[in-house]
Short mmCIF file of C-alpha atoms in Angstrom, two decimals:
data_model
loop_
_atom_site.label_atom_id
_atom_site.label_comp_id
_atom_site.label_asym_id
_atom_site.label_seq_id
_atom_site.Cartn_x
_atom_site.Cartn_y
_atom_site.Cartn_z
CA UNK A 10 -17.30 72.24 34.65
CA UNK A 11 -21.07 73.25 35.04
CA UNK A 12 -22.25 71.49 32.16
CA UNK A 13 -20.63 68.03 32.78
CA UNK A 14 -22.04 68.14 36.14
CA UNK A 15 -25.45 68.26 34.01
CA UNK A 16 -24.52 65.91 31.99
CA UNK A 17 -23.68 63.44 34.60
CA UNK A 18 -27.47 63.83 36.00
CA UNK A 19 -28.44 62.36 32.99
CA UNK A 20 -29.10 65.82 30.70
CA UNK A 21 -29.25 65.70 27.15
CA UNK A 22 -28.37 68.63 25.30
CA UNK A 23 -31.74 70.35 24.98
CA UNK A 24 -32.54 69.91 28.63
CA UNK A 25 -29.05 71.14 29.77
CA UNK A 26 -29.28 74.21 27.68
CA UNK A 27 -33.02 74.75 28.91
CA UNK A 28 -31.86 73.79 32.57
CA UNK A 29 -28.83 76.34 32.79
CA UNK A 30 -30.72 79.00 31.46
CA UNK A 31 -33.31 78.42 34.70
CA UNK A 32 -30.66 77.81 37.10
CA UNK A 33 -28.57 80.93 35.33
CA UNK A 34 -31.83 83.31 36.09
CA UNK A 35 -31.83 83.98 32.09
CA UNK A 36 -35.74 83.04 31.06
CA UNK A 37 -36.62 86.86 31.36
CA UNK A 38 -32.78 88.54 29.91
CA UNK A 39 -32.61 87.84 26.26
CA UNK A 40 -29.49 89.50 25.85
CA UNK A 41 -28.05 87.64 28.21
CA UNK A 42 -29.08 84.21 26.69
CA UNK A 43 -27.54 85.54 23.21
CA UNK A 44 -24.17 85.84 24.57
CA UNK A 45 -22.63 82.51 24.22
CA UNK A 46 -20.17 83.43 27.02
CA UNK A 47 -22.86 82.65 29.43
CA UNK A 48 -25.72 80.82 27.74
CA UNK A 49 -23.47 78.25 25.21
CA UNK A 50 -25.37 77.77 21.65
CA UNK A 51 -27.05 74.23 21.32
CA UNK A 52 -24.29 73.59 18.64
CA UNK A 53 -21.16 73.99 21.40
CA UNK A 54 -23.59 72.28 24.28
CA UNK A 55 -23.89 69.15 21.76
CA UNK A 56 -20.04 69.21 21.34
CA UNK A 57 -19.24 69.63 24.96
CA UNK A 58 -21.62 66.28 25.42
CA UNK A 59 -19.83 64.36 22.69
CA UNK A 60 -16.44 64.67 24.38
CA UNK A 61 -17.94 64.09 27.80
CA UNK A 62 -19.78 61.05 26.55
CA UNK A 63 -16.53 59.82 24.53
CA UNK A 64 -13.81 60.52 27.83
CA UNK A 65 -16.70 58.58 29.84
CA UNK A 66 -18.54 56.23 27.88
CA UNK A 67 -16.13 55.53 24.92
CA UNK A 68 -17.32 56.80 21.42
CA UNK A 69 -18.46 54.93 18.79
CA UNK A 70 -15.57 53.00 17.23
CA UNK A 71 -13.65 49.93 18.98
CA UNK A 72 -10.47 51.26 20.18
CA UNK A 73 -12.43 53.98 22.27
CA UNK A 74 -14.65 51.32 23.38
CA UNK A 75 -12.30 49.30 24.84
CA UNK A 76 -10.30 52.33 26.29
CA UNK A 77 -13.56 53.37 27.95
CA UNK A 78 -13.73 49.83 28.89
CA UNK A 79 -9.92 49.45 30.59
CA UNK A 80 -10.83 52.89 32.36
CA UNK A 81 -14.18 51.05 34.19
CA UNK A 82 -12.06 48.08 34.96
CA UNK A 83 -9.23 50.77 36.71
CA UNK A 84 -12.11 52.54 38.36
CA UNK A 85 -14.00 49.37 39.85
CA UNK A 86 -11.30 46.58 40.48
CA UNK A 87 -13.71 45.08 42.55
CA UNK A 88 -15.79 44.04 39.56
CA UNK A 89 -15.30 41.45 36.99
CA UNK A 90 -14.91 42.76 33.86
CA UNK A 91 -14.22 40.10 30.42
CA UNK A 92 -13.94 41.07 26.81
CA UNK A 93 -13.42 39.01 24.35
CA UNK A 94 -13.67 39.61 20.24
CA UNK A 95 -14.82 36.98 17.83
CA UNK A 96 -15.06 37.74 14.38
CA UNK A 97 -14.85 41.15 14.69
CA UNK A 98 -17.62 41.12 17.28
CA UNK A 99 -17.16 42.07 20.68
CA UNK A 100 -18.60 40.30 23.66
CA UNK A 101 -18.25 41.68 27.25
CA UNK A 102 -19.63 40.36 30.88
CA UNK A 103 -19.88 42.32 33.67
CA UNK A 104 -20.35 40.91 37.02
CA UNK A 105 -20.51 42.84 40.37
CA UNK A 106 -19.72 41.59 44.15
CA UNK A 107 -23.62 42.30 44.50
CA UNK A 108 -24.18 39.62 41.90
CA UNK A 109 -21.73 37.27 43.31
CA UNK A 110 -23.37 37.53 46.51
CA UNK A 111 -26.49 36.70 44.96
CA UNK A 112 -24.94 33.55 43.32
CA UNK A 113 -23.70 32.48 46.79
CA UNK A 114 -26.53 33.19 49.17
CA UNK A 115 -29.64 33.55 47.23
CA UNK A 116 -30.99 29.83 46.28
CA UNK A 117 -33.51 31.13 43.75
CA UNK A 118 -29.80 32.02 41.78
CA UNK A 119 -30.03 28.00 40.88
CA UNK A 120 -33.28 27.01 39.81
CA UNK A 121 -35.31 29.78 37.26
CA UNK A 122 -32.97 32.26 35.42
CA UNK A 123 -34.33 34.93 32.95
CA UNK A 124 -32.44 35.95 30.13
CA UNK A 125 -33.91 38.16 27.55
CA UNK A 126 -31.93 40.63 25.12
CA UNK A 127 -32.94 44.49 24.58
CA UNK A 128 -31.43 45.45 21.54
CA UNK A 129 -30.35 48.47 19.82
CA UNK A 130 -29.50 50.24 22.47
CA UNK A 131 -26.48 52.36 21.23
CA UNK A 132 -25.66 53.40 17.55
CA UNK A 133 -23.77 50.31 17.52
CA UNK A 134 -26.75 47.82 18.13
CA UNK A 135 -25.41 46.70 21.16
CA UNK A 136 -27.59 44.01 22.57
CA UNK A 137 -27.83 43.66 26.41
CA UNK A 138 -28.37 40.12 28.43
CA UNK A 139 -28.98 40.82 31.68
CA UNK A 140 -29.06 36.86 33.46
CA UNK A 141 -31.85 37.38 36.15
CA UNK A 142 -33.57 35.56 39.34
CA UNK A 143 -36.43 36.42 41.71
CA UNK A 144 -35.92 37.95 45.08
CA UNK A 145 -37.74 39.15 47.42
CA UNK A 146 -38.06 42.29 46.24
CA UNK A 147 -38.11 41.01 42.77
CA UNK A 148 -35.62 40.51 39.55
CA UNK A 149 -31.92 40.02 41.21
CA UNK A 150 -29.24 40.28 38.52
CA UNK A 151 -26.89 37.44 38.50
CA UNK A 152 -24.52 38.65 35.32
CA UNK A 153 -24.44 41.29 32.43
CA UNK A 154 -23.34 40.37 28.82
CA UNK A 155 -23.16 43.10 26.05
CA UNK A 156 -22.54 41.89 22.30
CA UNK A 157 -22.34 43.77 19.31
CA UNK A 158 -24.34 40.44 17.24
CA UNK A 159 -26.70 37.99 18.51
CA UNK A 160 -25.30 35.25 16.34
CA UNK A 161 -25.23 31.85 17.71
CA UNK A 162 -21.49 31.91 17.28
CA UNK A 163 -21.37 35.42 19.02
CA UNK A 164 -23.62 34.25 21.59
CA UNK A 165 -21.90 31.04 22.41
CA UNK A 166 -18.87 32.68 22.79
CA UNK A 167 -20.76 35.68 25.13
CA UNK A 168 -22.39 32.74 27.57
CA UNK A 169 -18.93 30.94 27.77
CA UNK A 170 -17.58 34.23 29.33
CA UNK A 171 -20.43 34.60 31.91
CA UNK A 172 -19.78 31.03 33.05
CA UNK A 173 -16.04 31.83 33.21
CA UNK A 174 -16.17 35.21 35.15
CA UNK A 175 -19.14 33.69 38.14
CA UNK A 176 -17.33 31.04 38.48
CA UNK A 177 -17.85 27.23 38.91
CA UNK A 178 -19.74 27.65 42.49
CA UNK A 179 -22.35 30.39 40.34
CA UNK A 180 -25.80 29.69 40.61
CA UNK A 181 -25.87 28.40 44.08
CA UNK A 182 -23.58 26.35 44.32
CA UNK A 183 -24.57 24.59 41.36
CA UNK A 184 -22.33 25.57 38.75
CA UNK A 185 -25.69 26.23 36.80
CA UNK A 186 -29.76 26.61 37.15
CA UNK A 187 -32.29 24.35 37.27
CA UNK A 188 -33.66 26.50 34.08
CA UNK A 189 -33.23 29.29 31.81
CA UNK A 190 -36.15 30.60 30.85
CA UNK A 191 -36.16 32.89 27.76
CA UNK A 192 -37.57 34.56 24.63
CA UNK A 193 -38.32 32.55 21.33
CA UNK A 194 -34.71 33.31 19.67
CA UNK A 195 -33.46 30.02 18.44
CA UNK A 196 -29.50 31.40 18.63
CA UNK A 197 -29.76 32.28 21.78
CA UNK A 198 -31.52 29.01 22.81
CA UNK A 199 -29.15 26.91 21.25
CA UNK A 200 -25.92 29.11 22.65
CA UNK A 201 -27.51 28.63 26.02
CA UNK A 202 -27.77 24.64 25.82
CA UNK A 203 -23.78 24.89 24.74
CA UNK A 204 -23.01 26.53 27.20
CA UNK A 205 -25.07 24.69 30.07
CA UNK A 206 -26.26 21.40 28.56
CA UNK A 207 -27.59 20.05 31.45
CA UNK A 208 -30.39 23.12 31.59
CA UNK A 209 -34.11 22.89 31.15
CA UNK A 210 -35.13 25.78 28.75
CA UNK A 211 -38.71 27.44 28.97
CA UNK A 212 -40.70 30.20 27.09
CA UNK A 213 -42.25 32.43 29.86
CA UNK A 214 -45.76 33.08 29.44
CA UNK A 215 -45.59 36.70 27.44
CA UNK A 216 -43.49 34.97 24.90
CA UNK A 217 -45.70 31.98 24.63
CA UNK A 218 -48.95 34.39 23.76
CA UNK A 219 -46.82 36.56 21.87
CA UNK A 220 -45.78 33.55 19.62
CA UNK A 221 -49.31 32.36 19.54
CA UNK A 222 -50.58 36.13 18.56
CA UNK A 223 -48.37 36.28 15.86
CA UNK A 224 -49.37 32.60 14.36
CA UNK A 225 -52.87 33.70 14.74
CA UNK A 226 -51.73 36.85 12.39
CA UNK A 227 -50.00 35.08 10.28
CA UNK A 228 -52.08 35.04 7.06
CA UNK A 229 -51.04 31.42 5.63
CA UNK A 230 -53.12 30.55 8.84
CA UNK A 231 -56.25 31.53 7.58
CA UNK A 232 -57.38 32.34 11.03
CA UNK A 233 -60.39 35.30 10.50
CA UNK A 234 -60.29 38.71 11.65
CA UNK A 235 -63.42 38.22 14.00
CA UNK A 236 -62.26 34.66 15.95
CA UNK A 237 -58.75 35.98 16.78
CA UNK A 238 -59.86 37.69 19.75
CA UNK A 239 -61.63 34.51 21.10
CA UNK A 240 -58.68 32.29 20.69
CA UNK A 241 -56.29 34.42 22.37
CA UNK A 242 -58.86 34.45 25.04
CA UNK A 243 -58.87 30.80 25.31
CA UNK A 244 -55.50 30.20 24.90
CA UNK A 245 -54.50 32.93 28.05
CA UNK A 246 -56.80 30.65 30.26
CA UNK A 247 -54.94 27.55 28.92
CA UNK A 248 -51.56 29.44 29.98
CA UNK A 249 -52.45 30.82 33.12
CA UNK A 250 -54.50 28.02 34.60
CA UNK A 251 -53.00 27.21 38.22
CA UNK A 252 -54.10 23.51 38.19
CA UNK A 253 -53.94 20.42 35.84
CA UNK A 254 -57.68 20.33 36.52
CA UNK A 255 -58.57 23.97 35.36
CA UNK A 256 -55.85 23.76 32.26
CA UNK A 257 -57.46 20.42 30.78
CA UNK A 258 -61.19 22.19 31.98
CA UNK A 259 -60.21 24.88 29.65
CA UNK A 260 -58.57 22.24 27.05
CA UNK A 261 -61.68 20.65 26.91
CA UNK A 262 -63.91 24.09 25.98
CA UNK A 263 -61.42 24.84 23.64
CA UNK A 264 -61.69 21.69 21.55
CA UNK A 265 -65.45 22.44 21.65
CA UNK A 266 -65.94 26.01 21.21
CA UNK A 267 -67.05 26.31 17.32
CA UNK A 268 -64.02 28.54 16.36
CA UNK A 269 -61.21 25.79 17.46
CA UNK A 270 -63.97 23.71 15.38
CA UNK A 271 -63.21 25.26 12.17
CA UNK A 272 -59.29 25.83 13.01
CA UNK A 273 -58.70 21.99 13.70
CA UNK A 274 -54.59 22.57 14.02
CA UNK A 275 -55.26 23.99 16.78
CA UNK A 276 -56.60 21.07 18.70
CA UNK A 277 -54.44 18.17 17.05
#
């Protein structure tokens, strides 16, 4: 069908109606993009996306979820697919022979691994963990894990299934990395160090300055409108210093500078 060959490309319903109506010839006939028999209404275009999405993607209640689900495992045997449901929340890992490959061969796989949620990304809040390492051409995914909470119970659970589906060789042999490194979320930390207890965990840099940011905002502070700016300042050449000598060179301006003066809990 024409339109779910739009939708496929990644069309929503506004841009497939304005795109067939191009690729139709229509901008310049009017009566021919008033008869619905050749130019669909927006309302029929939305429905004809709904079922698509729904025989595709699953819709937007469990049992289609997990159909859509079976029908990607059918479709892909060669990719590990686990689901598991805790409390009513659902926790699935995806893992591809690319990312297995990159657990075996890549050594980077066992010593830094990023793992930051985006949330939100479906009408169900489904949060997405992608477990990453560098490559040479940059972030390498190692593992995929959708939940539907980002409990520490949900989480736990979530992790535990990513260390069951790569397998005890994952992470280069290892069985686990040198270090996760990862937002501020204290669930997620704490799922992560139940999961691999034996794992250094880290803030990367954004975080750190985005934590620091939002201290120096914090109004209980009493940090002033006017030295904000400065501090950040300082503190980005604390965190981005390449030596021991240039961070405690920068330490030691920043215990001197006359705003960390008048903040002292900065510098104790």
């Amino acid at each position: 069908m024409m339109f779910e060959k739009y939708f496929e490309q990644g069309l929503t319903t506004a841009q497939a109606s304005r795109h067939h109506i191009w690729k139709m010839d229509l901008c310049e006939d009017l009566s021919a993009q008033a008869n619905h028999a050749i130019n669909p209404s927006l309302r029929a275009i939305s429905y004809m996306r709904q079922q698509w999405l729904k025989r595709e993607h699953g819709g937007y209640c469990n049992l289609s979820m997990a159909e859509a689900l079976k029908k990607y495992a059918v479709d892909n045997p060669d990719v590990t697919l686990l689901t598991e449901t805790i409390n009513n929340q659902l926790c699935v890992v995806l893992v591809t022979p690319f990312m297995k490959r990159v657990h075996k061969e890549l050594r980077e796989a066992g010593e830094v691994v990023f793992v930051d949620a985006t949330g939100s990304v479906d009408q169900l809040n489904t949060a997405v963990f992608p477990f990453l390492c560098a490559g040479p051409a940059g972030a390498v995914p190692l593992a995929v894990l959708f939940t539907s909470a980002q409990d520490e119970e949900t989480l736990t659970k979530g992790f535990g299934l990513v260390k069951l589906a790569v397998g005890e060789s994952s992470f280069y042999g290892q069985g686990a990395p040198q270090s996760f490194m990862t937002d501020n979320s204290e669930a997620e930390r704490k799922a992560l160090t139940t999961v691999w207890p034996g794992t250094a965990k880290y803030l990367c840099i954004f975080h750190v300055l985005q934590q620091f940011w939002r201290w120096l905002l914090d109004g209980k502070h009493g940090v002033g409108k006017t030295d904000r700016q400065k501090l950040m300042g300082m503190v980005k050449q604390l965190v981005y210093a390449k030596t021991k000598d240039m961070f405690f060179g920068v330490w030691t301006e920043f215990q001197a500078c006359p705003e960390a003066v008048m903040y002292p809990s900065f510098t104790r």
